[in-house]
mmCIF file of C-alpha atoms and ligand atoms in Angstrom:
data_model
loop_
_atom_site.group_PDB
_atom_site.id
_atom_site.type_symbol
_atom_site.label_atom_id
_atom_site.label_comp_id
_atom_site.label_asym_id
_atom_site.label_seq_id
_atom_site.Cartn_x
_atom_site.Cartn_y
_atom_site.Cartn_z
ATOM 1 C CA MET A 147 15.322 -6.753 -10.171
ATOM 2 C CA GLN A 148 11.704 -7.530 -11.075
ATOM 3 C CA LEU A 149 9.249 -5.104 -9.527
ATOM 4 C CA VAL A 150 5.530 -4.408 -9.676
ATOM 5 C CA PHE A 151 3.639 -1.253 -8.740
ATOM 6 C CA VAL A 152 0.040 -1.766 -7.604
ATOM 7 C CA GLY A 153 -2.298 0.992 -6.500
ATOM 8 C CA PRO A 154 -5.552 2.774 -7.263
ATOM 9 C CA PRO A 155 -5.812 5.340 -10.055
ATOM 10 C CA GLY A 156 -4.075 8.533 -8.946
ATOM 11 C CA ALA A 157 -1.762 6.855 -6.419
ATOM 12 C CA GLY A 158 1.308 8.071 -8.318
ATOM 13 C CA LYS A 159 2.443 4.799 -9.919
ATOM 14 C CA GLY A 160 3.356 6.446 -13.221
ATOM 15 C CA THR A 161 5.235 9.345 -11.628
ATOM 16 C CA GLN A 162 7.222 7.164 -9.246
ATOM 17 C CA SER A 163 7.871 4.528 -11.925
ATOM 18 C CA GLU A 164 9.615 7.062 -14.129
ATOM 19 C CA TRP A 165 12.026 7.947 -11.383
ATOM 20 C CA LEU A 166 12.501 4.376 -10.149
ATOM 21 C CA SER A 167 13.199 2.871 -13.550
ATOM 22 C CA ASN A 168 15.952 5.462 -14.074
ATOM 23 C CA PHE A 169 17.302 4.910 -10.590
ATOM 24 C CA LEU A 170 17.529 1.135 -11.032
ATOM 25 C CA THR A 171 18.239 1.300 -14.793
ATOM 26 C CA ILE A 172 15.476 -1.130 -15.644
ATOM 27 C CA PRO A 173 12.707 -0.469 -18.181
ATOM 28 C CA HIS A 174 9.353 0.921 -17.090
ATOM 29 C CA LEU A 175 6.587 -1.240 -18.536
ATOM 30 C CA SER A 176 3.196 0.440 -18.230
ATOM 31 C CA THR A 177 0.350 -1.554 -19.769
ATOM 32 C CA GLY A 178 -1.741 1.639 -19.764
ATOM 33 C CA ASP A 179 0.935 3.402 -21.878
ATOM 34 C CA MET A 180 1.261 0.366 -24.178
ATOM 35 C CA LEU A 181 -2.498 0.197 -24.673
ATOM 36 C CA ARG A 182 -2.817 3.944 -25.294
ATOM 37 C CA ALA A 183 0.000 3.691 -27.874
ATOM 38 C CA ALA A 184 -1.838 0.804 -29.562
ATOM 39 C CA VAL A 185 -5.034 2.893 -29.688
ATOM 40 C CA GLU A 186 -3.072 5.797 -31.167
ATOM 41 C CA GLN A 187 -1.588 3.523 -33.843
ATOM 42 C CA LYS A 188 -5.031 2.065 -34.566
ATOM 43 C CA SER A 189 -3.555 -1.436 -34.417
ATOM 44 C CA ASP A 190 -5.805 -4.466 -33.957
ATOM 45 C CA ILE A 191 -4.995 -4.522 -30.244
ATOM 46 C CA GLY A 192 -5.729 -0.797 -30.052
ATOM 47 C CA LYS A 193 -9.088 -1.214 -31.747
ATOM 48 C CA SER A 194 -10.074 -4.014 -29.367
ATOM 49 C CA ALA A 195 -8.898 -2.090 -26.303
ATOM 50 C CA GLN A 196 -10.291 1.356 -27.037
ATOM 51 C CA ASP A 197 -13.824 0.990 -25.698
ATOM 52 C CA PHE A 198 -12.681 -0.679 -22.497
ATOM 53 C CA ILE A 199 -10.207 2.116 -21.760
ATOM 54 C CA GLN A 200 -12.723 4.849 -22.503
ATOM 55 C CA GLY A 201 -15.274 3.182 -20.227
ATOM 56 C CA GLY A 202 -12.790 2.787 -17.370
ATOM 57 C CA LYS A 203 -13.085 -0.993 -17.618
ATOM 58 C CA LEU A 204 -10.299 -3.508 -17.770
ATOM 59 C CA VAL A 205 -9.104 -4.643 -21.164
ATOM 60 C CA PRO A 206 -9.513 -8.450 -21.425
ATOM 61 C CA ASP A 207 -6.666 -10.463 -19.921
ATOM 62 C CA ASP A 208 -5.642 -12.228 -23.145
ATOM 63 C CA ILE A 209 -5.001 -8.911 -24.935
ATOM 64 C CA VAL A 210 -2.932 -7.518 -22.074
ATOM 65 C CA MET A 211 -0.996 -10.762 -21.608
ATOM 66 C CA GLU A 212 -0.022 -10.770 -25.271
ATOM 67 C CA LEU A 213 1.359 -7.247 -24.980
ATOM 68 C CA VAL A 214 3.325 -8.005 -21.828
ATOM 69 C CA ASP A 215 4.667 -11.345 -23.019
ATOM 70 C CA SER A 216 6.105 -9.891 -26.203
ATOM 71 C CA ARG A 217 7.484 -6.816 -24.405
ATOM 72 C CA LEU A 218 9.326 -9.047 -21.905
ATOM 73 C CA ASP A 219 11.118 -10.729 -24.818
ATOM 74 C CA ALA A 220 12.990 -7.505 -25.602
ATOM 75 C CA GLU A 221 16.637 -7.477 -24.652
ATOM 76 C CA ASP A 222 16.322 -4.500 -22.298
ATOM 77 C CA CYS A 223 14.269 -6.698 -19.937
ATOM 78 C CA ASN A 224 17.118 -9.159 -19.385
ATOM 79 C CA ASN A 225 18.261 -7.468 -16.169
ATOM 80 C CA GLY A 226 14.825 -6.873 -14.742
ATOM 81 C CA PHE A 227 11.910 -4.517 -15.230
ATOM 82 C CA LEU A 228 9.332 -2.437 -13.460
ATOM 83 C CA LEU A 229 5.700 -3.300 -14.171
ATOM 84 C CA ASP A 230 3.251 -0.433 -13.682
ATOM 85 C CA GLY A 231 -0.501 -1.085 -13.775
ATOM 86 C CA PHE A 232 0.005 -4.766 -14.439
ATOM 87 C CA PRO A 233 -1.083 -7.259 -13.199
ATOM 88 C CA ARG A 234 -4.547 -5.923 -12.409
ATOM 89 C CA THR A 235 -6.460 -9.182 -11.908
ATOM 90 C CA LEU A 236 -5.668 -12.370 -10.047
ATOM 91 C CA GLU A 237 -5.753 -14.169 -13.365
ATOM 92 C CA GLN A 238 -3.100 -11.821 -14.790
ATOM 93 C CA ALA A 239 -0.969 -12.313 -11.676
ATOM 94 C CA LYS A 240 -1.049 -16.074 -12.080
ATOM 95 C CA MET A 241 -0.262 -15.869 -15.776
ATOM 96 C CA LEU A 242 2.580 -13.484 -15.010
ATOM 97 C CA ASP A 243 4.014 -15.988 -12.525
ATOM 98 C CA GLN A 244 4.045 -18.577 -15.296
ATOM 99 C CA LEU A 245 5.700 -16.223 -17.787
ATOM 100 C CA LEU A 246 8.352 -15.286 -15.272
ATOM 101 C CA SER A 247 9.055 -18.784 -14.045
ATOM 102 C CA ARG A 248 9.585 -19.812 -17.679
ATOM 103 C CA ARG A 249 12.135 -17.016 -17.904
ATOM 104 C CA GLY A 250 13.680 -17.818 -14.510
ATOM 105 C CA MET A 251 12.975 -14.245 -13.336
ATOM 106 C CA PRO A 252 10.607 -14.306 -10.340
ATOM 107 C CA LEU A 253 9.209 -11.091 -8.883
ATOM 108 C CA ASN A 254 11.355 -9.632 -6.112
ATOM 109 C CA LEU A 255 8.972 -7.048 -4.763
ATOM 110 C CA VAL A 256 5.438 -5.733 -5.204
ATOM 111 C CA LEU A 257 5.028 -2.138 -4.065
ATOM 112 C CA GLU A 258 1.527 -1.023 -3.157
ATOM 113 C CA LEU A 259 1.071 2.760 -3.308
ATOM 114 C CA THR A 260 -1.788 4.064 -1.160
ATOM 115 C CA ALA A 261 -3.482 7.437 -0.660
ATOM 116 C CA GLY A 262 -6.851 8.701 0.604
ATOM 117 C CA ASP A 263 -9.848 8.811 -1.760
ATOM 118 C CA ASN A 264 -10.049 12.609 -1.867
ATOM 119 C CA GLN A 265 -6.395 12.937 -2.716
ATOM 120 C CA LEU A 266 -6.623 10.287 -5.435
ATOM 121 C CA LEU A 267 -9.570 12.089 -6.965
ATOM 122 C CA GLN A 268 -7.817 15.463 -6.847
ATOM 123 C CA ARG A 269 -4.713 14.092 -8.564
ATOM 124 C CA LEU A 270 -6.792 12.573 -11.359
ATOM 125 C CA VAL A 271 -8.757 15.771 -11.866
ATOM 126 C CA ASP A 272 -5.473 17.729 -12.021
ATOM 127 C CA ARG A 273 -4.059 15.261 -14.554
ATOM 128 C CA GLY A 274 -7.115 15.454 -16.804
ATOM 129 C CA ARG A 275 -6.487 12.456 -19.083
ATOM 130 C CA GLY A 276 -9.266 11.339 -21.488
ATOM 131 C CA ASP A 277 -10.428 8.618 -19.092
ATOM 132 C CA ASP A 278 -10.279 10.933 -16.055
ATOM 133 C CA SER A 279 -13.838 12.303 -16.241
ATOM 134 C CA PRO A 280 -15.798 11.967 -12.951
ATOM 135 C CA LYS A 281 -18.013 9.103 -14.096
ATOM 136 C CA ILE A 282 -15.181 7.074 -15.595
ATOM 137 C CA ILE A 283 -13.024 7.722 -12.533
ATOM 138 C CA GLN A 284 -15.716 6.173 -10.320
ATOM 139 C CA ASN A 285 -15.730 3.130 -12.588
ATOM 140 C CA ARG A 286 -11.972 2.815 -12.365
ATOM 141 C CA PHE A 287 -12.059 3.018 -8.553
ATOM 142 C CA ARG A 288 -14.725 0.325 -8.454
ATOM 143 C CA VAL A 289 -12.767 -1.898 -10.825
ATOM 144 C CA TYR A 290 -9.689 -1.432 -8.642
ATOM 145 C CA ARG A 291 -11.527 -2.458 -5.469
ATOM 146 C CA ASN A 292 -13.239 -5.456 -7.027
ATOM 147 C CA GLN A 293 -10.657 -6.823 -9.403
ATOM 148 C CA THR A 294 -7.241 -5.548 -8.412
ATOM 149 C CA GLU A 295 -7.300 -5.391 -4.606
ATOM 150 C CA PRO A 296 -7.400 -9.211 -4.301
ATOM 151 C CA LEU A 297 -3.826 -9.155 -5.622
ATOM 152 C CA LEU A 298 -2.674 -7.639 -2.354
ATOM 153 C CA GLN A 299 -3.567 -10.784 -0.463
ATOM 154 C CA TYR A 300 -2.030 -12.947 -3.187
ATOM 155 C CA TYR A 301 1.331 -11.156 -2.990
ATOM 156 C CA SER A 302 1.196 -10.779 0.755
ATOM 157 C CA GLU A 303 0.953 -14.565 1.074
ATOM 158 C CA LYS A 304 4.029 -14.844 -1.124
ATOM 159 C CA ASP A 305 5.700 -12.409 1.274
ATOM 160 C CA ILE A 306 6.776 -9.966 -1.433
ATOM 161 C CA LEU A 307 4.234 -7.173 -0.786
ATOM 162 C CA LYS A 308 5.341 -3.843 0.636
ATOM 163 C CA SER A 309 2.803 -1.044 1.197
ATOM 164 C CA ILE A 310 4.038 2.497 0.714
ATOM 165 C CA ASP A 311 2.302 5.652 1.924
ATOM 166 C CA GLY A 312 1.804 7.575 -1.307
ATOM 167 C CA SER A 313 0.087 10.594 0.225
ATOM 168 C CA GLY A 314 3.158 12.818 0.663
ATOM 169 C CA SER A 315 5.068 14.927 -1.826
ATOM 170 C CA ARG A 316 6.759 13.273 -4.784
ATOM 171 C CA GLU A 317 10.092 13.416 -2.971
ATOM 172 C CA GLU A 318 8.717 11.990 0.279
ATOM 173 C CA VAL A 319 7.111 9.068 -1.524
ATOM 174 C CA ARG A 320 10.312 8.503 -3.479
ATOM 175 C CA GLU A 321 12.238 8.218 -0.225
ATOM 176 C CA HIS A 322 9.769 5.643 1.179
ATOM 177 C CA ILE A 323 10.200 3.605 -1.987
ATOM 178 C CA ARG A 324 13.984 3.839 -1.927
ATOM 179 C CA LEU A 325 13.984 2.616 1.665
ATOM 180 C CA ALA A 326 11.672 -0.315 0.888
ATOM 181 C CA ILE A 327 13.922 -1.389 -1.962
ATOM 182 C CA SER A 328 17.113 -1.093 0.017
ATOM 183 C CA ARG A 329 15.586 -3.261 2.756
ATOM 184 C CA GLN A 330 14.785 -5.828 0.121
ATOM 185 C CA ASP A 331 18.167 -5.643 -1.582
ATOM 186 C CA PRO A 332 20.772 -3.561 0.256
ATOM 187 C CA GLY A 333 23.142 -3.727 -2.738
ATOM 188 C CA VAL A 334 20.759 -1.880 -5.018
ATOM 189 C CA ALA A 335 19.507 1.289 -3.343
HETATM 190 P P1 AMP B 621 -3.520 3.137 -16.480
HETATM 191 O O1 AMP B 621 -2.716 3.989 -17.404
HETATM 192 O O2 AMP B 621 -2.687 2.097 -15.787
HETATM 193 O O3 AMP B 621 -4.357 3.944 -15.533
HETATM 194 O O4 AMP B 621 -4.550 2.317 -17.394
HETATM 195 C C1 AMP B 621 -5.536 2.975 -18.178
HETATM 196 C C2 AMP B 621 -6.544 1.980 -18.687
HETATM 197 O O5 AMP B 621 -5.890 0.995 -19.505
HETATM 198 C C3 AMP B 621 -7.259 1.165 -17.616
HETATM 199 O O6 AMP B 621 -8.380 1.856 -17.090
HETATM 200 C C4 AMP B 621 -7.672 -0.071 -18.408
HETATM 201 O O7 AMP B 621 -8.758 0.193 -19.254
HETATM 202 C C5 AMP B 621 -6.454 -0.284 -19.296
HETATM 203 N N1 AMP B 621 -5.436 -1.148 -18.641
HETATM 204 C C6 AMP B 621 -4.175 -0.787 -18.259
HETATM 205 N N2 AMP B 621 -3.523 -1.825 -17.711
HETATM 206 C C7 AMP B 621 -4.375 -2.878 -17.738
HETATM 207 C C8 AMP B 621 -4.299 -4.225 -17.297
HETATM 208 N N3 AMP B 621 -3.192 -4.706 -16.691
HETATM 209 N N4 AMP B 621 -5.381 -5.027 -17.496
HETATM 210 C C9 AMP B 621 -6.498 -4.562 -18.091
HETATM 211 N N5 AMP B 621 -6.640 -3.295 -18.508
HETATM 212 C C10 AMP B 621 -5.597 -2.453 -18.338
#
């Protein structure tokens, strides 16, 4: 199964992805994690990405696409995967469609996780990552609204978008997700 998680910063994509990738035994591919690892390793990609991440801006599409394309070549992606935080622009979504159609593995479902602004903010403050300072958070919210939200329409027109209320407890949200997936593919969940 090929899945995507979309949602604003703090919606719980990372937390729910960890559970869901175990549940479905498919790898969890987080472009944020991949980029942070590249920064840590001081690789060329990491050096190019660092300032964008620290400023709460999106890393340019070509850099992210290169990371995703090579990660999808790994054998553990043969039975599907869960993309978390990617795609984040319409351009990335279209390029992803091309990558996946080349591989004969179209997306089955795009899960949008939602929560109220105050709750999102609180979760980010509690998490306290390097790019979770108040000013950078505001940037990341703005980037989400302007650049990522248009994806919702794109996937809704393809009829693969499912919105999930992410405001409850971890377990409640998990149950909403499990239900959405079992509706999509009763054999799986
Ligand atoms: P995340 O861990 O998903 O919150 O991502 C942290 C940061 O990594 C973002 O604020 C961006 O700077 C960068 N990033 C992660 N995924 C992408 C993506 N798909 N496109 C561009 N930048 C990304």
